[in-house]
Amino acid sequence: MTVVPALRGAALAALPVLAAAHAAPVVTTFGPLRNRVTPRLAGRGRAGHVALTFDDGPDPHSTPLFLGALAARGVRATFFLLGGEARRSPGLVREIAAEGHEIGVHGWLHRPLLLRGPRATYDDLARARDLVGDLTGRRPTLFRPPYGVMSSAAHLAARRLGLTPVLWTCWGEDWTARATPASVHRTVVRDLRGGGTILLHDSDRTSVPGSWRATLGALPRILDTCDRRGLEVGPLCEHGWAGSRRTA
């Protein structure tokens, strides 16, 4: 009769260890530490290049405006798409690809991966990857986790699915109610260095309504700053980082 309590006690004692194993990679989400310890995950590339990335689309109200702004400057970027949003706007997904931009996956739903088990994590990523592949004729090879928080399950699922996780080295904090074009530009360039990866949002699907307007307003200023610093701007596939896979 003492066996069951003993087993229960052992199981409870193991919970912190299991939780730590599941959440261990979360340390890589903290910018300064991540950039030093895991430059590949942070998206560190060649010194004269900056990777421009957008999360949370596609959004039929805002994404076309970003595509127009990028086309006007002759700049291509990487768009990390949510599967659920891609399903709602399949034509827009094809348009992003047709204009020469790189597409990665941001999961199917914008939910923290630490709250999911291995099976649910795998299914979420696989569903998003397969949909984007079906819509564009090319399976994505890049993955950015929601909120930038990885888990052991996410690392394993991404590896099985041929997806390389990549985060960022600087962002615009463009999802908040206080964001303005000036604040987004200022926040990005504060940490902008050659070889860095910029995170912005082309959608307000998971942000404050209308927040994308600040991002759109900041985009020309960010590109101007890169030009003044002699930095080439492009997608991750041209970034020269350890996780890039140049496509034909």
mmCIF file of C-alpha atoms in Angstrom:
data_model
loop_
_atom_site.group_PDB
_atom_site.id
_atom_site.type_symbol
_atom_site.label_atom_id
_atom_site.label_comp_id
_atom_site.label_asym_id
_atom_site.label_seq_id
_atom_site.Cartn_x
_atom_site.Cartn_y
_atom_site.Cartn_z
ATOM 1 C CA MET A 1 0.000 0.000 0.000
ATOM 2 C CA THR A 2 3.009 2.298 0.426
ATOM 3 C CA VAL A 3 4.058 1.810 -3.203
ATOM 4 C CA VAL A 4 1.452 4.148 -4.694
ATOM 5 C CA PRO A 5 2.260 7.107 -2.406
ATOM 6 C CA ALA A 6 5.941 6.530 -3.070
ATOM 7 C CA LEU A 7 5.391 6.548 -6.814
ATOM 8 C CA ARG A 8 3.221 9.633 -6.532
ATOM 9 C CA GLY A 9 5.942 11.378 -4.549
ATOM 10 C CA ALA A 10 8.556 10.444 -7.120
ATOM 11 C CA ALA A 11 6.354 11.707 -9.930
ATOM 12 C CA LEU A 12 5.749 15.009 -8.172
ATOM 13 C CA ALA A 13 9.446 15.384 -7.493
ATOM 14 C CA ALA A 14 10.148 14.852 -11.186
ATOM 15 C CA LEU A 15 7.752 17.558 -12.352
ATOM 16 C CA PRO A 16 10.202 20.460 -11.944
ATOM 17 C CA VAL A 17 12.803 18.519 -13.907
ATOM 18 C CA LEU A 18 10.359 17.758 -16.705
ATOM 19 C CA ALA A 19 9.171 21.341 -16.767
ATOM 20 C CA ALA A 20 12.741 22.581 -16.956
ATOM 21 C CA ALA A 21 13.493 20.197 -19.812
ATOM 22 C CA HIS A 22 10.438 21.394 -21.699
ATOM 23 C CA ALA A 23 11.209 25.062 -21.114
ATOM 24 C CA ALA A 24 14.998 24.959 -21.184
ATOM 25 C CA PRO A 25 15.423 26.803 -24.488
ATOM 26 C CA VAL A 26 13.320 29.714 -23.251
ATOM 27 C CA VAL A 27 16.539 31.389 -22.115
ATOM 28 C CA THR A 28 17.284 31.968 -25.778
ATOM 29 C CA THR A 29 14.408 34.431 -26.009
ATOM 30 C CA PHE A 30 16.232 37.049 -23.936
ATOM 31 C CA GLY A 31 17.892 39.334 -26.478
ATOM 32 C CA PRO A 32 21.401 40.168 -25.200
ATOM 33 C CA LEU A 33 22.035 36.644 -23.938
ATOM 34 C CA ARG A 34 20.536 35.060 -27.038
ATOM 35 C CA ASN A 35 22.577 37.215 -29.405
ATOM 36 C CA ARG A 36 25.821 36.235 -27.670
ATOM 37 C CA VAL A 37 25.177 32.586 -26.870
ATOM 38 C CA THR A 38 23.027 31.465 -29.801
ATOM 39 C CA PRO A 39 23.790 33.762 -32.756
ATOM 40 C CA ARG A 40 22.366 31.237 -35.215
ATOM 41 C CA LEU A 41 18.989 31.239 -33.479
ATOM 42 C CA ALA A 42 19.112 35.036 -33.262
ATOM 43 C CA GLY A 43 19.578 35.261 -37.023
ATOM 44 C CA ARG A 44 23.082 36.730 -37.029
ATOM 45 C CA GLY A 45 24.309 36.971 -40.619
ATOM 46 C CA ARG A 46 27.004 38.606 -42.710
ATOM 47 C CA ALA A 47 28.254 41.953 -41.520
ATOM 48 C CA GLY A 48 27.080 44.074 -44.442
ATOM 49 C CA HIS A 49 23.536 42.715 -44.512
ATOM 50 C CA VAL A 50 20.380 43.146 -42.452
ATOM 51 C CA ALA A 51 17.501 40.669 -42.634
ATOM 52 C CA LEU A 52 14.061 42.313 -42.628
ATOM 53 C CA THR A 53 11.271 40.132 -41.256
ATOM 54 C CA PHE A 54 7.560 40.538 -40.583
ATOM 55 C CA ASP A 55 5.307 38.468 -38.307
ATOM 56 C CA ASP A 56 1.587 37.721 -37.864
ATOM 57 C CA GLY A 57 0.273 38.102 -41.418
ATOM 58 C CA PRO A 58 -1.104 37.840 -43.905
ATOM 59 C CA ASP A 59 -3.731 40.515 -43.332
ATOM 60 C CA PRO A 60 -5.739 41.700 -46.360
ATOM 61 C CA HIS A 61 -6.094 45.171 -44.816
ATOM 62 C CA SER A 62 -2.429 45.867 -44.093
ATOM 63 C CA THR A 63 -0.083 43.379 -45.763
ATOM 64 C CA PRO A 64 -0.686 44.732 -49.305
ATOM 65 C CA LEU A 65 0.413 48.173 -48.091
ATOM 66 C CA PHE A 66 3.682 46.706 -46.832
ATOM 67 C CA LEU A 67 4.179 44.874 -50.110
ATOM 68 C CA GLY A 68 3.698 48.163 -51.942
ATOM 69 C CA ALA A 69 6.137 50.008 -49.683
ATOM 70 C CA LEU A 70 8.769 47.310 -50.145
ATOM 71 C CA ALA A 71 8.258 47.210 -53.911
ATOM 72 C CA ALA A 72 8.702 50.978 -54.084
ATOM 73 C CA ARG A 73 12.142 50.581 -52.510
ATOM 74 C CA GLY A 74 13.095 47.417 -54.364
ATOM 75 C CA VAL A 75 13.440 45.530 -51.077
ATOM 76 C CA ARG A 76 12.475 41.938 -50.355
ATOM 77 C CA ALA A 77 11.836 40.514 -46.895
ATOM 78 C CA THR A 78 10.885 37.371 -45.008
ATOM 79 C CA PHE A 79 7.256 37.040 -43.896
ATOM 80 C CA PHE A 80 6.498 34.638 -41.035
ATOM 81 C CA LEU A 81 2.855 33.731 -41.600
ATOM 82 C CA LEU A 82 0.231 32.348 -39.260
ATOM 83 C CA GLY A 83 -1.437 29.317 -40.793
ATOM 84 C CA GLY A 84 -4.903 30.383 -39.703
ATOM 85 C CA GLU A 85 -4.500 33.772 -41.387
ATOM 86 C CA ALA A 86 -2.986 32.199 -44.493
ATOM 87 C CA ARG A 87 -6.036 29.972 -44.838
ATOM 88 C CA ARG A 88 -8.268 33.074 -44.799
ATOM 89 C CA SER A 89 -6.191 34.895 -47.433
ATOM 90 C CA PRO A 90 -4.682 32.283 -49.768
ATOM 91 C CA GLY A 91 -4.412 34.721 -52.659
ATOM 92 C CA LEU A 92 -2.379 37.104 -50.531
ATOM 93 C CA VAL A 93 0.027 34.312 -49.597
ATOM 94 C CA ARG A 94 0.587 33.641 -53.285
ATOM 95 C CA GLU A 95 1.076 37.360 -53.903
ATOM 96 C CA ILE A 96 3.765 37.573 -51.218
ATOM 97 C CA ALA A 97 5.617 34.691 -52.836
ATOM 98 C CA ALA A 98 5.098 36.009 -56.379
ATOM 99 C CA GLU A 99 6.713 39.319 -55.435
ATOM 100 C CA GLY A 100 9.884 37.488 -54.464
ATOM 101 C CA HIS A 101 9.569 37.554 -50.703
ATOM 102 C CA GLU A 102 10.584 34.613 -48.556
ATOM 103 C CA ILE A 103 7.897 32.911 -46.472
ATOM 104 C CA GLY A 104 8.389 31.201 -43.131
ATOM 105 C CA VAL A 105 5.834 29.901 -40.652
ATOM 106 C CA HIS A 106 4.787 31.450 -37.353
ATOM 107 C CA GLY A 107 2.670 28.474 -36.357
ATOM 108 C CA TRP A 108 -1.011 27.939 -37.021
ATOM 109 C CA LEU A 109 -2.267 29.844 -33.990
ATOM 110 C CA HIS A 110 -0.452 32.576 -32.112
ATOM 111 C CA ARG A 111 -0.248 30.732 -28.800
ATOM 112 C CA PRO A 112 2.737 30.193 -26.484
ATOM 113 C CA LEU A 113 4.448 26.904 -27.252
ATOM 114 C CA LEU A 114 5.333 26.372 -23.600
ATOM 115 C CA LEU A 115 1.634 25.704 -22.988
ATOM 116 C CA ARG A 116 1.566 22.866 -25.513
ATOM 117 C CA GLY A 117 2.780 19.304 -25.459
ATOM 118 C CA PRO A 118 4.937 17.626 -28.110
ATOM 119 C CA ARG A 119 2.064 16.286 -30.231
ATOM 120 C CA ALA A 120 0.115 19.544 -30.301
ATOM 121 C CA THR A 121 3.286 21.470 -31.115
ATOM 122 C CA TYR A 122 4.159 19.178 -34.002
ATOM 123 C CA ASP A 123 0.638 19.264 -35.427
ATOM 124 C CA ASP A 124 0.525 23.070 -35.266
ATOM 125 C CA LEU A 125 3.788 23.523 -37.142
ATOM 126 C CA ALA A 126 3.085 20.771 -39.656
ATOM 127 C CA ARG A 127 -0.321 22.194 -40.494
ATOM 128 C CA ALA A 128 1.104 25.662 -41.140
ATOM 129 C CA ARG A 129 4.076 24.365 -43.115
ATOM 130 C CA ASP A 130 1.937 22.153 -45.331
ATOM 131 C CA LEU A 131 -0.600 24.876 -46.084
ATOM 132 C CA VAL A 132 2.056 27.385 -47.124
ATOM 133 C CA GLY A 133 3.708 24.711 -49.242
ATOM 134 C CA ASP A 134 0.431 23.879 -50.964
ATOM 135 C CA LEU A 135 -0.337 27.546 -51.660
ATOM 136 C CA THR A 136 3.076 28.552 -52.976
ATOM 137 C CA GLY A 137 4.450 25.308 -54.376
ATOM 138 C CA ARG A 138 7.437 25.575 -52.062
ATOM 139 C CA ARG A 139 7.604 24.260 -48.525
ATOM 140 C CA PRO A 140 8.912 26.817 -46.061
ATOM 141 C CA THR A 141 12.134 26.058 -44.232
ATOM 142 C CA LEU A 142 12.027 28.762 -41.542
ATOM 143 C CA PHE A 143 10.032 28.968 -38.331
ATOM 144 C CA ARG A 144 9.599 31.724 -35.775
ATOM 145 C CA PRO A 145 7.774 30.763 -32.558
ATOM 146 C CA PRO A 146 4.967 32.979 -31.254
ATOM 147 C CA TYR A 147 6.315 35.481 -28.711
ATOM 148 C CA GLY A 148 9.807 34.259 -29.556
ATOM 149 C CA VAL A 149 9.512 31.534 -26.926
ATOM 150 C CA MET A 150 10.877 28.123 -27.862
ATOM 151 C CA SER A 151 10.436 24.830 -26.066
ATOM 152 C CA SER A 152 12.195 21.506 -26.360
ATOM 153 C CA ALA A 153 9.092 20.151 -28.089
ATOM 154 C CA ALA A 154 9.241 22.993 -30.608
ATOM 155 C CA HIS A 155 12.915 22.358 -31.340
ATOM 156 C CA LEU A 156 12.230 18.669 -31.924
ATOM 157 C CA ALA A 157 9.137 19.298 -34.050
ATOM 158 C CA ALA A 158 10.938 21.882 -36.163
ATOM 159 C CA ARG A 159 13.810 19.490 -36.768
ATOM 160 C CA ARG A 160 11.457 16.699 -37.836
ATOM 161 C CA LEU A 161 9.645 19.067 -40.201
ATOM 162 C CA GLY A 162 12.773 20.533 -41.768
ATOM 163 C CA LEU A 163 12.164 23.951 -40.214
ATOM 164 C CA THR A 164 14.985 26.113 -38.879
ATOM 165 C CA PRO A 165 13.993 28.323 -35.914
ATOM 166 C CA VAL A 166 15.086 31.948 -36.129
ATOM 167 C CA LEU A 167 14.343 34.852 -33.813
ATOM 168 C CA TRP A 168 15.760 38.395 -34.144
ATOM 169 C CA THR A 169 18.408 40.803 -32.908
ATOM 170 C CA CYS A 170 16.281 43.972 -32.881
ATOM 171 C CA TRP A 171 12.609 44.868 -33.002
ATOM 172 C CA GLY A 172 10.375 47.896 -33.128
ATOM 173 C CA GLU A 173 8.005 47.194 -30.220
ATOM 174 C CA ASP A 174 5.391 48.002 -32.827
ATOM 175 C CA TRP A 175 2.528 46.002 -31.347
ATOM 176 C CA THR A 176 1.731 48.409 -28.512
ATOM 177 C CA ALA A 177 -0.794 51.233 -28.214
ATOM 178 C CA ARG A 178 2.019 53.742 -27.668
ATOM 179 C CA ALA A 179 3.875 52.840 -30.863
ATOM 180 C CA THR A 180 4.434 55.650 -33.363
ATOM 181 C CA PRO A 181 6.508 55.746 -36.553
ATOM 182 C CA ALA A 182 9.171 57.656 -34.644
ATOM 183 C CA SER A 183 9.227 55.228 -31.711
ATOM 184 C CA VAL A 184 9.358 52.163 -33.952
ATOM 185 C CA HIS A 185 12.255 53.621 -35.923
ATOM 186 C CA ARG A 186 14.088 54.689 -32.769
ATOM 187 C CA THR A 187 13.680 51.277 -31.128
ATOM 188 C CA VAL A 188 14.867 49.377 -34.183
ATOM 189 C CA VAL A 189 17.972 51.472 -34.836
ATOM 190 C CA ARG A 190 18.974 51.424 -31.167
ATOM 191 C CA ASP A 191 20.123 47.815 -31.590
ATOM 192 C CA LEU A 192 20.613 47.755 -35.358
ATOM 193 C CA ARG A 193 23.962 46.342 -36.445
ATOM 194 C CA GLY A 194 25.270 44.757 -39.589
ATOM 195 C CA GLY A 195 24.417 41.058 -39.570
ATOM 196 C CA GLY A 196 21.261 41.671 -37.552
ATOM 197 C CA THR A 197 17.678 40.553 -38.069
ATOM 198 C CA ILE A 198 14.835 43.064 -37.682
ATOM 199 C CA LEU A 199 11.436 41.967 -36.361
ATOM 200 C CA LEU A 200 8.385 44.011 -37.376
ATOM 201 C CA HIS A 201 4.671 43.224 -37.776
ATOM 202 C CA ASP A 202 2.618 43.695 -40.935
ATOM 203 C CA SER A 203 -0.613 42.845 -39.128
ATOM 204 C CA ASP A 204 -2.475 43.705 -35.945
ATOM 205 C CA ARG A 205 -4.116 40.287 -35.671
ATOM 206 C CA THR A 206 -2.391 39.683 -32.349
ATOM 207 C CA SER A 207 -1.553 43.306 -31.499
ATOM 208 C CA VAL A 208 -3.303 46.541 -30.611
ATOM 209 C CA PRO A 209 -5.790 47.383 -33.396
ATOM 210 C CA GLY A 210 -4.195 49.630 -35.982
ATOM 211 C CA SER A 211 -0.678 49.234 -34.587
ATOM 212 C CA TRP A 212 0.613 48.236 -38.019
ATOM 213 C CA ARG A 213 0.199 51.858 -39.136
ATOM 214 C CA ALA A 214 3.130 52.888 -36.950
ATOM 215 C CA THR A 215 5.224 50.135 -38.509
ATOM 216 C CA LEU A 216 4.302 51.144 -42.024
ATOM 217 C CA GLY A 217 5.162 54.752 -41.240
ATOM 218 C CA ALA A 218 8.525 53.742 -39.781
ATOM 219 C CA LEU A 219 9.546 51.427 -42.608
ATOM 220 C CA PRO A 220 10.951 54.086 -44.991
ATOM 221 C CA ARG A 221 12.934 55.625 -42.129
ATOM 222 C CA ILE A 222 14.382 52.256 -41.173
ATOM 223 C CA LEU A 223 15.402 51.574 -44.770
ATOM 224 C CA ASP A 224 16.918 55.056 -45.029
ATOM 225 C CA THR A 225 18.988 54.405 -41.903
ATOM 226 C CA CYS A 226 20.243 51.122 -43.333
ATOM 227 C CA ASP A 227 21.188 52.909 -46.558
ATOM 228 C CA ARG A 228 23.120 55.585 -44.668
ATOM 229 C CA ARG A 229 25.010 52.911 -42.760
ATOM 230 C CA GLY A 230 25.869 51.036 -45.931
ATOM 231 C CA LEU A 231 23.768 48.012 -44.975
ATOM 232 C CA GLU A 232 22.056 45.871 -47.587
ATOM 233 C CA VAL A 233 18.507 44.853 -46.620
ATOM 234 C CA GLY A 234 16.910 41.591 -47.711
ATOM 235 C CA PRO A 235 15.336 38.290 -46.679
ATOM 236 C CA LEU A 236 16.923 35.712 -44.427
ATOM 237 C CA CYS A 237 17.744 33.464 -47.376
ATOM 238 C CA GLU A 238 20.289 36.096 -48.476
ATOM 239 C CA HIS A 239 21.559 36.832 -44.989
ATOM 240 C CA GLY A 240 24.487 34.425 -44.988
ATOM 241 C CA TRP A 241 23.591 33.038 -41.575
ATOM 242 C CA ALA A 242 24.136 29.435 -40.514
ATOM 243 C CA GLY A 243 20.453 28.546 -40.877
ATOM 244 C CA SER A 244 19.835 30.075 -44.303
ATOM 245 C CA ARG A 245 18.982 27.907 -47.259
ATOM 246 C CA ARG A 246 19.269 29.833 -50.498
ATOM 247 C CA THR A 247 16.524 28.794 -52.902
ATOM 248 C CA ALA A 248 16.533 28.909 -56.683
#
